[in-house]
Structures are given as C-alpha cells and as structure tokens.
mmCIF file of C-alpha atoms and ligand atoms in Angstrom:
data_model
loop_
_atom_site.group_PDB
_atom_site.id
_atom_site.type_symbol
_atom_site.label_atom_id
_atom_site.label_comp_id
_atom_site.label_asym_id
_atom_site.label_seq_id
_atom_site.Cartn_x
_atom_site.Cartn_y
_atom_site.Cartn_z
ATOM 1 C CA UNK A 15 0.000 0.000 0.000
ATOM 2 C CA UNK A 16 1.307 3.416 -0.992
ATOM 3 C CA UNK A 17 -0.128 6.745 0.244
ATOM 4 C CA UNK A 18 0.576 10.031 -1.540
ATOM 5 C CA UNK A 19 -0.775 13.040 0.309
ATOM 6 C CA UNK A 20 -2.213 15.894 -1.775
ATOM 7 C CA UNK A 21 -1.443 19.611 -1.241
ATOM 8 C CA UNK A 22 -1.718 20.864 2.353
ATOM 9 C CA UNK A 23 -2.220 17.223 3.455
ATOM 10 C CA UNK A 24 -5.876 17.540 2.425
ATOM 11 C CA UNK A 25 -6.754 14.341 0.571
ATOM 12 C CA UNK A 26 -4.504 11.482 -0.392
ATOM 13 C CA UNK A 27 -4.150 8.844 -3.056
ATOM 14 C CA UNK A 28 -3.844 5.200 -2.078
ATOM 15 C CA UNK A 29 -2.527 2.626 -4.532
ATOM 16 C CA UNK A 30 -1.606 -1.041 -4.387
ATOM 17 C CA UNK A 31 -4.616 -2.313 -2.406
ATOM 18 C CA UNK A 32 -7.710 -4.366 -3.132
ATOM 19 C CA UNK A 33 -10.546 -3.308 -0.837
ATOM 20 C CA UNK A 34 -12.610 -6.447 -1.414
ATOM 21 C CA UNK A 35 -12.463 -8.401 1.835
ATOM 22 C CA UNK A 36 -9.828 -6.180 3.547
ATOM 23 C CA UNK A 37 -7.709 -7.530 6.429
ATOM 24 C CA UNK A 38 -8.036 -5.837 9.854
ATOM 25 C CA UNK A 39 -4.649 -4.236 9.189
ATOM 26 C CA UNK A 40 -5.748 -2.741 5.849
ATOM 27 C CA UNK A 41 -9.025 -1.514 7.305
ATOM 28 C CA UNK A 42 -7.152 0.226 10.135
ATOM 29 C CA UNK A 43 -4.697 1.756 7.644
ATOM 30 C CA UNK A 44 -7.661 3.176 5.677
ATOM 31 C CA UNK A 45 -9.166 4.498 8.902
ATOM 32 C CA UNK A 46 -5.902 6.230 9.878
ATOM 33 C CA UNK A 47 -5.472 7.659 6.354
ATOM 34 C CA UNK A 48 -8.921 9.182 6.448
ATOM 35 C CA UNK A 49 -8.342 10.702 9.900
ATOM 36 C CA UNK A 50 -5.072 12.206 8.645
ATOM 37 C CA UNK A 51 -6.245 13.400 5.191
ATOM 38 C CA UNK A 52 -10.091 13.520 5.441
ATOM 39 C CA UNK A 53 -10.545 12.390 1.823
ATOM 40 C CA UNK A 54 -8.919 9.328 0.281
ATOM 41 C CA UNK A 55 -8.848 8.248 -3.332
ATOM 42 C CA UNK A 56 -8.248 4.531 -3.723
ATOM 43 C CA UNK A 57 -7.254 3.705 -7.289
ATOM 44 C CA UNK A 58 -8.056 0.647 -9.403
ATOM 45 C CA UNK A 59 -11.020 -0.792 -7.495
ATOM 46 C CA UNK A 60 -13.793 -2.856 -9.063
ATOM 47 C CA UNK A 61 -16.235 -3.705 -6.308
ATOM 48 C CA UNK A 62 -19.626 -5.214 -7.051
ATOM 49 C CA UNK A 63 -22.507 -3.559 -5.138
ATOM 50 C CA UNK A 64 -22.449 -6.391 -2.577
ATOM 51 C CA UNK A 65 -18.681 -6.074 -2.130
ATOM 52 C CA UNK A 66 -19.075 -2.321 -1.648
ATOM 53 C CA UNK A 67 -21.694 -2.965 1.056
ATOM 54 C CA UNK A 68 -19.425 -5.439 2.805
ATOM 55 C CA UNK A 69 -16.493 -2.958 2.696
ATOM 56 C CA UNK A 70 -18.723 -0.144 3.985
ATOM 57 C CA UNK A 71 -20.013 -2.224 6.917
ATOM 58 C CA UNK A 72 -16.450 -2.543 8.247
ATOM 59 C CA UNK A 73 -16.676 1.121 9.307
ATOM 60 C CA UNK A 74 -20.029 1.101 11.091
ATOM 61 C CA UNK A 75 -23.773 0.795 10.512
ATOM 62 C CA UNK A 76 -24.925 1.812 7.051
ATOM 63 C CA UNK A 77 -27.413 4.620 6.563
ATOM 64 C CA UNK A 78 -31.053 3.796 5.983
ATOM 65 C CA UNK A 79 -31.795 4.673 2.359
ATOM 66 C CA UNK A 80 -34.627 7.110 1.863
ATOM 67 C CA UNK A 81 -34.547 7.210 -1.935
ATOM 68 C CA UNK A 82 -35.254 3.524 -2.553
ATOM 69 C CA UNK A 83 -36.455 4.115 -6.116
ATOM 70 C CA UNK A 84 -32.802 4.914 -6.912
ATOM 71 C CA UNK A 85 -31.270 1.987 -5.008
ATOM 72 C CA UNK A 86 -29.206 -0.567 -6.881
ATOM 73 C CA UNK A 87 -31.290 -3.694 -7.650
ATOM 74 C CA UNK A 88 -28.678 -5.899 -5.901
ATOM 75 C CA UNK A 89 -28.807 -4.017 -2.558
ATOM 76 C CA UNK A 90 -31.111 -1.237 -1.374
ATOM 77 C CA UNK A 91 -28.341 0.510 0.588
ATOM 78 C CA UNK A 92 -26.331 1.178 -2.568
ATOM 79 C CA UNK A 93 -27.646 4.442 -3.958
ATOM 80 C CA UNK A 94 -27.158 5.014 -7.680
ATOM 81 C CA UNK A 95 -26.252 8.574 -8.719
ATOM 82 C CA UNK A 96 -26.717 8.999 -12.455
ATOM 83 C CA UNK A 97 -28.014 11.341 -15.119
ATOM 84 C CA UNK A 98 -29.373 8.428 -17.186
ATOM 85 C CA UNK A 99 -33.103 8.612 -18.039
ATOM 86 C CA UNK A 100 -35.098 5.487 -19.005
ATOM 87 C CA UNK A 101 -37.291 5.491 -22.146
ATOM 88 C CA UNK A 102 -40.369 5.936 -19.908
ATOM 89 C CA UNK A 103 -38.911 9.219 -18.546
ATOM 90 C CA UNK A 104 -37.943 7.921 -15.096
ATOM 91 C CA UNK A 105 -34.428 8.424 -13.725
ATOM 92 C CA UNK A 106 -32.071 5.482 -13.159
ATOM 93 C CA UNK A 107 -30.387 7.245 -10.238
ATOM 94 C CA UNK A 108 -30.470 10.537 -8.347
ATOM 95 C CA UNK A 109 -29.871 13.119 -11.081
ATOM 96 C CA UNK A 110 -28.956 16.239 -9.106
ATOM 97 C CA UNK A 111 -27.173 14.536 -6.185
ATOM 98 C CA UNK A 112 -24.787 16.777 -4.315
ATOM 99 C CA UNK A 113 -25.113 19.850 -6.526
ATOM 100 C CA UNK A 114 -24.520 22.331 -3.648
ATOM 101 C CA UNK A 115 -21.821 22.286 -0.954
ATOM 102 C CA UNK A 116 -22.885 20.022 1.912
ATOM 103 C CA UNK A 117 -21.973 17.414 4.487
ATOM 104 C CA UNK A 118 -23.987 14.247 3.859
ATOM 105 C CA UNK A 119 -27.240 13.934 5.786
ATOM 106 C CA UNK A 120 -26.585 16.831 8.164
ATOM 107 C CA UNK A 121 -30.387 17.145 8.033
ATOM 108 C CA UNK A 122 -30.607 13.897 10.040
ATOM 109 C CA UNK A 123 -30.274 13.727 13.850
ATOM 110 C CA UNK A 124 -27.453 11.219 13.340
ATOM 111 C CA UNK A 125 -25.679 12.364 10.191
ATOM 112 C CA UNK A 126 -23.438 10.371 7.899
ATOM 113 C CA UNK A 127 -19.842 9.917 9.041
ATOM 114 C CA UNK A 128 -18.287 8.331 5.927
ATOM 115 C CA UNK A 129 -19.378 8.375 2.313
ATOM 116 C CA UNK A 130 -17.932 5.903 -0.187
ATOM 117 C CA UNK A 131 -18.374 6.758 -3.846
ATOM 118 C CA UNK A 132 -17.320 4.302 -6.499
ATOM 119 C CA UNK A 133 -17.046 5.673 -9.993
ATOM 120 C CA UNK A 134 -18.674 3.314 -12.502
ATOM 121 C CA UNK A 135 -19.022 5.453 -15.658
ATOM 122 C CA UNK A 136 -17.377 8.814 -16.286
ATOM 123 C CA UNK A 137 -18.146 11.522 -18.811
ATOM 124 C CA UNK A 138 -15.179 12.648 -20.938
ATOM 125 C CA UNK A 139 -15.261 16.076 -19.274
ATOM 126 C CA UNK A 140 -16.880 17.355 -16.079
ATOM 127 C CA UNK A 141 -18.348 15.231 -13.299
ATOM 128 C CA UNK A 142 -15.672 16.186 -10.736
ATOM 129 C CA UNK A 143 -16.267 16.368 -6.977
ATOM 130 C CA UNK A 144 -15.006 19.357 -4.963
ATOM 131 C CA UNK A 145 -14.009 18.946 -1.323
ATOM 132 C CA UNK A 146 -13.466 21.609 1.333
ATOM 133 C CA UNK A 147 -11.457 21.113 4.525
ATOM 134 C CA UNK A 148 -13.708 22.401 7.309
ATOM 135 C CA UNK A 149 -11.004 22.166 10.005
ATOM 136 C CA UNK A 150 -8.943 24.588 7.911
ATOM 137 C CA UNK A 151 -11.941 26.863 7.384
ATOM 138 C CA UNK A 152 -12.609 26.981 11.124
ATOM 139 C CA UNK A 153 -8.937 27.634 11.894
ATOM 140 C CA UNK A 154 -8.898 30.515 9.371
ATOM 141 C CA UNK A 155 -11.909 32.331 10.845
ATOM 142 C CA UNK A 156 -11.232 35.612 12.646
ATOM 143 C CA UNK A 157 -11.555 35.392 16.438
ATOM 144 C CA UNK A 158 -14.642 37.637 16.479
ATOM 145 C CA UNK A 159 -16.483 35.221 14.165
ATOM 146 C CA UNK A 160 -15.375 32.224 16.219
ATOM 147 C CA UNK A 161 -16.732 33.984 19.315
ATOM 148 C CA UNK A 162 -20.132 34.350 17.592
ATOM 149 C CA UNK A 163 -20.450 30.736 16.438
ATOM 150 C CA UNK A 164 -18.699 28.596 19.068
ATOM 151 C CA UNK A 165 -21.371 26.695 20.996
ATOM 152 C CA UNK A 166 -24.250 27.908 18.792
ATOM 153 C CA UNK A 167 -26.696 25.749 16.844
ATOM 154 C CA UNK A 168 -28.042 26.059 13.312
ATOM 155 C CA UNK A 169 -31.169 24.622 11.725
ATOM 156 C CA UNK A 170 -30.801 22.133 8.863
ATOM 157 C CA UNK A 171 -33.456 20.850 6.450
ATOM 158 C CA UNK A 172 -33.387 18.699 3.313
ATOM 159 C CA UNK A 173 -36.007 20.518 1.249
ATOM 160 C CA UNK A 174 -34.655 22.884 -1.386
ATOM 161 C CA UNK A 175 -38.095 24.528 -1.313
ATOM 162 C CA UNK A 176 -37.229 25.980 2.118
ATOM 163 C CA UNK A 177 -33.734 27.149 1.181
ATOM 164 C CA UNK A 178 -33.257 30.357 -0.836
ATOM 165 C CA UNK A 179 -29.586 29.424 -1.380
ATOM 166 C CA UNK A 180 -30.575 26.478 -3.608
ATOM 167 C CA UNK A 181 -32.444 25.916 -6.879
ATOM 168 C CA UNK A 182 -34.186 22.727 -7.932
ATOM 169 C CA UNK A 183 -32.527 21.083 -10.916
ATOM 170 C CA UNK A 184 -34.830 21.118 -13.989
ATOM 171 C CA UNK A 185 -33.225 17.884 -15.249
ATOM 172 C CA UNK A 186 -34.381 15.747 -12.299
ATOM 173 C CA UNK A 187 -37.790 14.202 -13.037
ATOM 174 C CA UNK A 188 -40.308 14.798 -10.222
ATOM 175 C CA UNK A 189 -37.949 17.040 -8.226
ATOM 176 C CA UNK A 190 -40.503 19.810 -7.517
ATOM 177 C CA UNK A 191 -42.956 17.293 -6.002
ATOM 178 C CA UNK A 192 -40.174 15.497 -4.120
ATOM 179 C CA UNK A 193 -38.965 18.667 -2.379
ATOM 180 C CA UNK A 194 -42.552 19.853 -1.779
ATOM 181 C CA UNK A 195 -43.251 16.561 -0.017
ATOM 182 C CA UNK A 196 -39.978 16.767 1.965
ATOM 183 C CA UNK A 197 -40.818 20.303 3.093
ATOM 184 C CA UNK A 198 -43.949 18.963 4.795
ATOM 185 C CA UNK A 199 -42.795 15.494 5.844
ATOM 186 C CA UNK A 200 -39.292 16.012 7.246
ATOM 187 C CA UNK A 201 -38.569 17.794 10.539
ATOM 188 C CA UNK A 202 -35.995 20.525 11.011
ATOM 189 C CA UNK A 203 -32.839 19.333 12.739
ATOM 190 C CA UNK A 204 -30.500 21.422 14.918
ATOM 191 C CA UNK A 205 -26.776 20.892 14.564
ATOM 192 C CA UNK A 206 -23.810 22.608 16.242
ATOM 193 C CA UNK A 207 -22.322 25.317 14.013
ATOM 194 C CA UNK A 208 -18.897 24.241 15.189
ATOM 195 C CA UNK A 209 -18.473 20.488 15.376
ATOM 196 C CA UNK A 210 -15.897 18.760 17.552
ATOM 197 C CA UNK A 211 -14.572 15.667 15.803
ATOM 198 C CA UNK A 212 -15.200 12.735 18.115
ATOM 199 C CA UNK A 213 -11.906 11.010 17.160
ATOM 200 C CA UNK A 214 -9.391 13.805 16.479
ATOM 201 C CA UNK A 215 -10.843 16.336 18.951
ATOM 202 C CA UNK A 216 -10.403 19.108 16.334
ATOM 203 C CA UNK A 217 -13.028 21.793 15.663
ATOM 204 C CA UNK A 218 -14.624 22.126 12.213
ATOM 205 C CA UNK A 219 -17.197 24.552 10.848
ATOM 206 C CA UNK A 220 -20.355 22.452 10.411
ATOM 207 C CA UNK A 221 -22.781 24.363 8.172
ATOM 208 C CA UNK A 222 -23.512 24.284 4.460
ATOM 209 C CA UNK A 223 -25.313 26.287 1.774
ATOM 210 C CA UNK A 224 -27.290 23.134 0.908
ATOM 211 C CA UNK A 225 -28.793 22.241 4.291
ATOM 212 C CA UNK A 226 -28.321 25.108 6.774
ATOM 213 C CA UNK A 227 -31.327 27.427 6.830
ATOM 214 C CA UNK A 228 -30.679 29.726 9.778
ATOM 215 C CA UNK A 229 -28.980 30.124 13.142
ATOM 216 C CA UNK A 230 -30.899 29.271 16.284
ATOM 217 C CA UNK A 231 -31.648 32.209 18.605
ATOM 218 C CA UNK A 232 -30.220 34.770 16.177
ATOM 219 C CA UNK A 233 -32.270 37.222 14.087
ATOM 220 C CA UNK A 234 -32.086 36.522 10.359
ATOM 221 C CA UNK A 235 -30.919 40.132 9.885
ATOM 222 C CA UNK A 236 -27.726 39.111 11.673
ATOM 223 C CA UNK A 237 -27.670 35.366 10.933
ATOM 224 C CA UNK A 238 -28.017 35.370 7.129
ATOM 225 C CA UNK A 239 -25.082 37.777 6.492
ATOM 226 C CA UNK A 240 -23.052 35.734 8.982
ATOM 227 C CA UNK A 241 -23.859 32.502 7.122
ATOM 228 C CA UNK A 242 -23.002 34.231 3.811
ATOM 229 C CA UNK A 243 -19.653 35.260 5.278
ATOM 230 C CA UNK A 244 -18.951 31.721 6.523
ATOM 231 C CA UNK A 245 -19.931 30.182 3.176
ATOM 232 C CA UNK A 246 -17.475 32.456 1.324
ATOM 233 C CA UNK A 247 -14.680 30.368 2.841
ATOM 234 C CA UNK A 248 -16.266 27.302 1.241
ATOM 235 C CA UNK A 249 -17.371 28.652 -2.128
ATOM 236 C CA UNK A 250 -14.234 30.720 -2.828
ATOM 237 C CA UNK A 251 -11.951 28.033 -4.239
ATOM 238 C CA UNK A 252 -8.966 30.418 -4.310
ATOM 239 C CA UNK A 253 -8.464 29.804 -0.627
ATOM 240 C CA UNK A 254 -6.153 26.872 0.152
ATOM 241 C CA UNK A 255 -8.682 24.498 1.713
ATOM 242 C CA UNK A 256 -9.878 22.722 -1.385
ATOM 243 C CA UNK A 257 -9.300 19.581 -3.402
ATOM 244 C CA UNK A 258 -11.067 18.849 -6.719
ATOM 245 C CA UNK A 259 -11.240 15.198 -7.669
ATOM 246 C CA UNK A 260 -11.239 14.294 -11.366
ATOM 247 C CA UNK A 261 -12.296 10.671 -11.688
ATOM 248 C CA UNK A 262 -10.512 7.987 -13.613
ATOM 249 C CA UNK A 263 -12.020 4.543 -14.082
ATOM 250 C CA UNK A 264 -11.755 2.414 -10.945
ATOM 251 C CA UNK A 265 -11.540 5.304 -8.462
ATOM 252 C CA UNK A 266 -13.168 4.805 -5.105
ATOM 253 C CA UNK A 267 -13.371 8.005 -3.057
ATOM 254 C CA UNK A 268 -14.136 7.953 0.658
ATOM 255 C CA UNK A 269 -14.485 11.015 2.880
ATOM 256 C CA UNK A 270 -15.144 12.084 6.441
ATOM 257 C CA UNK A 271 -18.295 14.216 6.584
ATOM 258 C CA UNK A 272 -17.508 15.333 10.154
ATOM 259 C CA UNK A 273 -14.816 17.705 8.885
ATOM 260 C CA UNK A 274 -15.411 18.240 5.136
ATOM 261 C CA UNK A 275 -17.997 19.616 2.744
ATOM 262 C CA UNK A 276 -18.292 18.487 -0.860
ATOM 263 C CA UNK A 277 -20.274 19.158 -4.006
ATOM 264 C CA UNK A 278 -20.733 17.574 -7.420
ATOM 265 C CA UNK A 279 -19.492 20.129 -9.961
ATOM 266 C CA UNK A 280 -21.615 18.964 -12.950
ATOM 267 C CA UNK A 281 -20.455 20.197 -16.352
ATOM 268 C CA UNK A 282 -21.628 17.207 -18.419
ATOM 269 C CA UNK A 283 -24.902 16.072 -19.981
ATOM 270 C CA UNK A 284 -26.655 13.420 -22.039
ATOM 271 C CA UNK A 285 -25.762 11.502 -24.131
ATOM 272 C CA UNK A 286 -22.710 11.314 -21.814
ATOM 273 C CA UNK A 287 -23.429 9.287 -18.676
ATOM 274 C CA UNK A 288 -22.007 9.727 -15.195
ATOM 275 C CA UNK A 289 -22.814 6.850 -12.848
ATOM 276 C CA UNK A 290 -21.653 6.415 -9.257
ATOM 277 C CA UNK A 291 -22.433 3.815 -6.572
ATOM 278 C CA UNK A 292 -22.720 5.480 -3.182
ATOM 279 C CA UNK A 293 -22.768 3.900 0.267
ATOM 280 C CA UNK A 294 -22.787 5.686 3.623
ATOM 281 C CA UNK A 295 -21.972 4.980 7.266
ATOM 282 C CA UNK A 296 -23.845 6.773 10.046
ATOM 283 C CA UNK A 297 -21.922 8.253 12.956
ATOM 284 C CA UNK A 298 -23.286 9.441 16.264
ATOM 285 C CA UNK A 299 -24.887 12.819 16.911
ATOM 286 C CA UNK A 300 -22.737 15.858 16.143
ATOM 287 C CA UNK A 301 -21.590 17.831 19.232
ATOM 288 C CA UNK A 302 -19.480 20.820 20.266
ATOM 289 C CA UNK A 303 -16.951 20.584 23.071
ATOM 290 C CA UNK A 304 -15.119 23.819 23.925
ATOM 291 C CA UNK A 305 -11.355 23.641 23.482
ATOM 292 C CA UNK A 306 -9.457 23.318 26.771
ATOM 293 C CA UNK A 307 -8.326 26.770 27.972
HETATM 294 C C1 LIG B 22 -22.649 13.303 -3.002
HETATM 295 O O1 LIG B 22 -22.931 14.460 -2.756
HETATM 296 O O2 LIG B 22 -22.788 12.417 -2.152
HETATM 297 C C2 LIG B 22 -22.130 12.903 -4.373
HETATM 298 C C3 LIG B 22 -21.110 13.832 -4.949
HETATM 299 C C4 LIG B 22 -20.813 13.521 -6.380
HETATM 300 O O3 LIG B 22 -21.552 12.781 -7.040
HETATM 301 O O4 LIG B 22 -19.813 14.061 -6.897
#
C-alpha cells in the first residue's frame, strides 16, 4: 500500500490495495489515512454492489436509504447517482445529487460519518467532486467570528423549497414534487455550528449552503449575512482548503463528513453518462466541546 498526500495534506491517493475483503490491518490503515487526510482516493477498485456494502459495513452501521427508487437492484443501501433517463422518462439514479456544498445527511439527527463513492461510468469532461477542509476553514476564521459561532446551533433541512440558497434542478424528473413533499414530511434538525470531531478532537465549521437554513436564537438580519460570510470560505476556491477530484475509471473516493464539505461540480450532460455507486456509514450525533483553555 502506498499513500501520496495531496497539497496541504488535504486528501490522499492510495494505490496497491484491493478493498474487497480487507484484512483488519488494511481496514485500520484506511481508517488512519482518512483521519489524517479527510478524503482518500483509492485507485483501481472494481467492487460489485455487494462487495461495496461489505467494505462499507467494516466502518459502522450503514445509513437507511430514503430514496429507494434509486437503489441498486442488488442491494437497497447502494444508492445510484446517475443522469441516465429510461425510455419511460424515469431516472435510473439521483440526477442532481450533491449539486450544492454540503456534508452528507446533516439534516438527520445522526448524520453520515463516511461516504464511499465508487465511480462506474465517467463523462469525458466534467463530473468532478469538490471537497473543502472544514477544520482549515474553522482555523482561518477571525476570532470575532469564532466567538459568535462557538457553541451555537443552526437549523438544517433537506427541502430545497425551504432554502433560498438552492435551486431545484430542472433535469431531475419529479424534483418539484419530491422537495414539496420533503418540506412537509421532514422535521428541522438542529446541529452545532462548530463540530468537535469525536476522534481527532479538532473543531470544524459544520454548516452548508445546501442544508443550513438559519442560526438558532439569532435574528435573520444578523444570521443570514453571517452565514453568507462563513460560506465564502467554502465557495471561494482560491483559498487553500480545497481539493477537486477528477475521476478515472476504478476510483473509489471515501471522505469524512464530520470535517469536510463536498459538491458535485456537474459540467456534463446526455448523451454522456455519469454513474456512481454510493454507500454511507452513520456516525453518532454531532456535538461541540469547547477547546481546553
Ligand atoms: C454526493 O454528494 O454524495 C455525491 C457527490 C458527487 O456525485 O460528486
């Protein structure tokens, strides 16, 4: 196994391993690599959906899959992300998955800890995934902003209908109805604005343009400009906290949602197909623990 760290130690490439049926030693090496680099890119993998499930389960309980109409036929916890449309107009996978910066399932009480994305089909151009290091963003914040957000909570929700920072993709069949339904059916969830990583003990900004609607106990007149200011650190890719992954066949990318945000960058379209198999591991509830004085 060889590990090459990317710039600023954010992200790393792992070669020379086969993740099907990993030994305890290999699994622990993957775990340590992800704690050190937050995003890992494992080259030359070819896992079947069932093998991907078995690999994922080594890291904890898998997330319950809400979007079962886009599950892989071999296992309902493998979510298919794809822009492919069947002749009857229905979508093979989730078409607009991850189109705004987010941490997976932060709209759930117990959000996703790890996401594992296996690239199955790539378009010739586009289809990259951007990652942002949220430890580095937190560390870069001025002290007066840290003083405003440390220990505070923000409200997260899945429906794009409730979030003026997002638009609903016109290429996803049924999306308007889906988000209308979610707006009524899903509860709001409060999450700490600053999240303490339960393994590394480091603080990370834990808010996203995709899921964070407002700040608890703060007037929108103050909270929305503050969120806009925080999101500039994420959306301004000139700052040194980012890694953009360009897929090659056989890439498996795994990331730690406790301390990163990501987004699918798009930039491709039919007849070119992008298809990914996505599995997720739930972690515990997010929390904030003040740094020792
Ligand atoms: C995701 O947001 O989980 C998927 C990102 C991607 O498809 O690039």
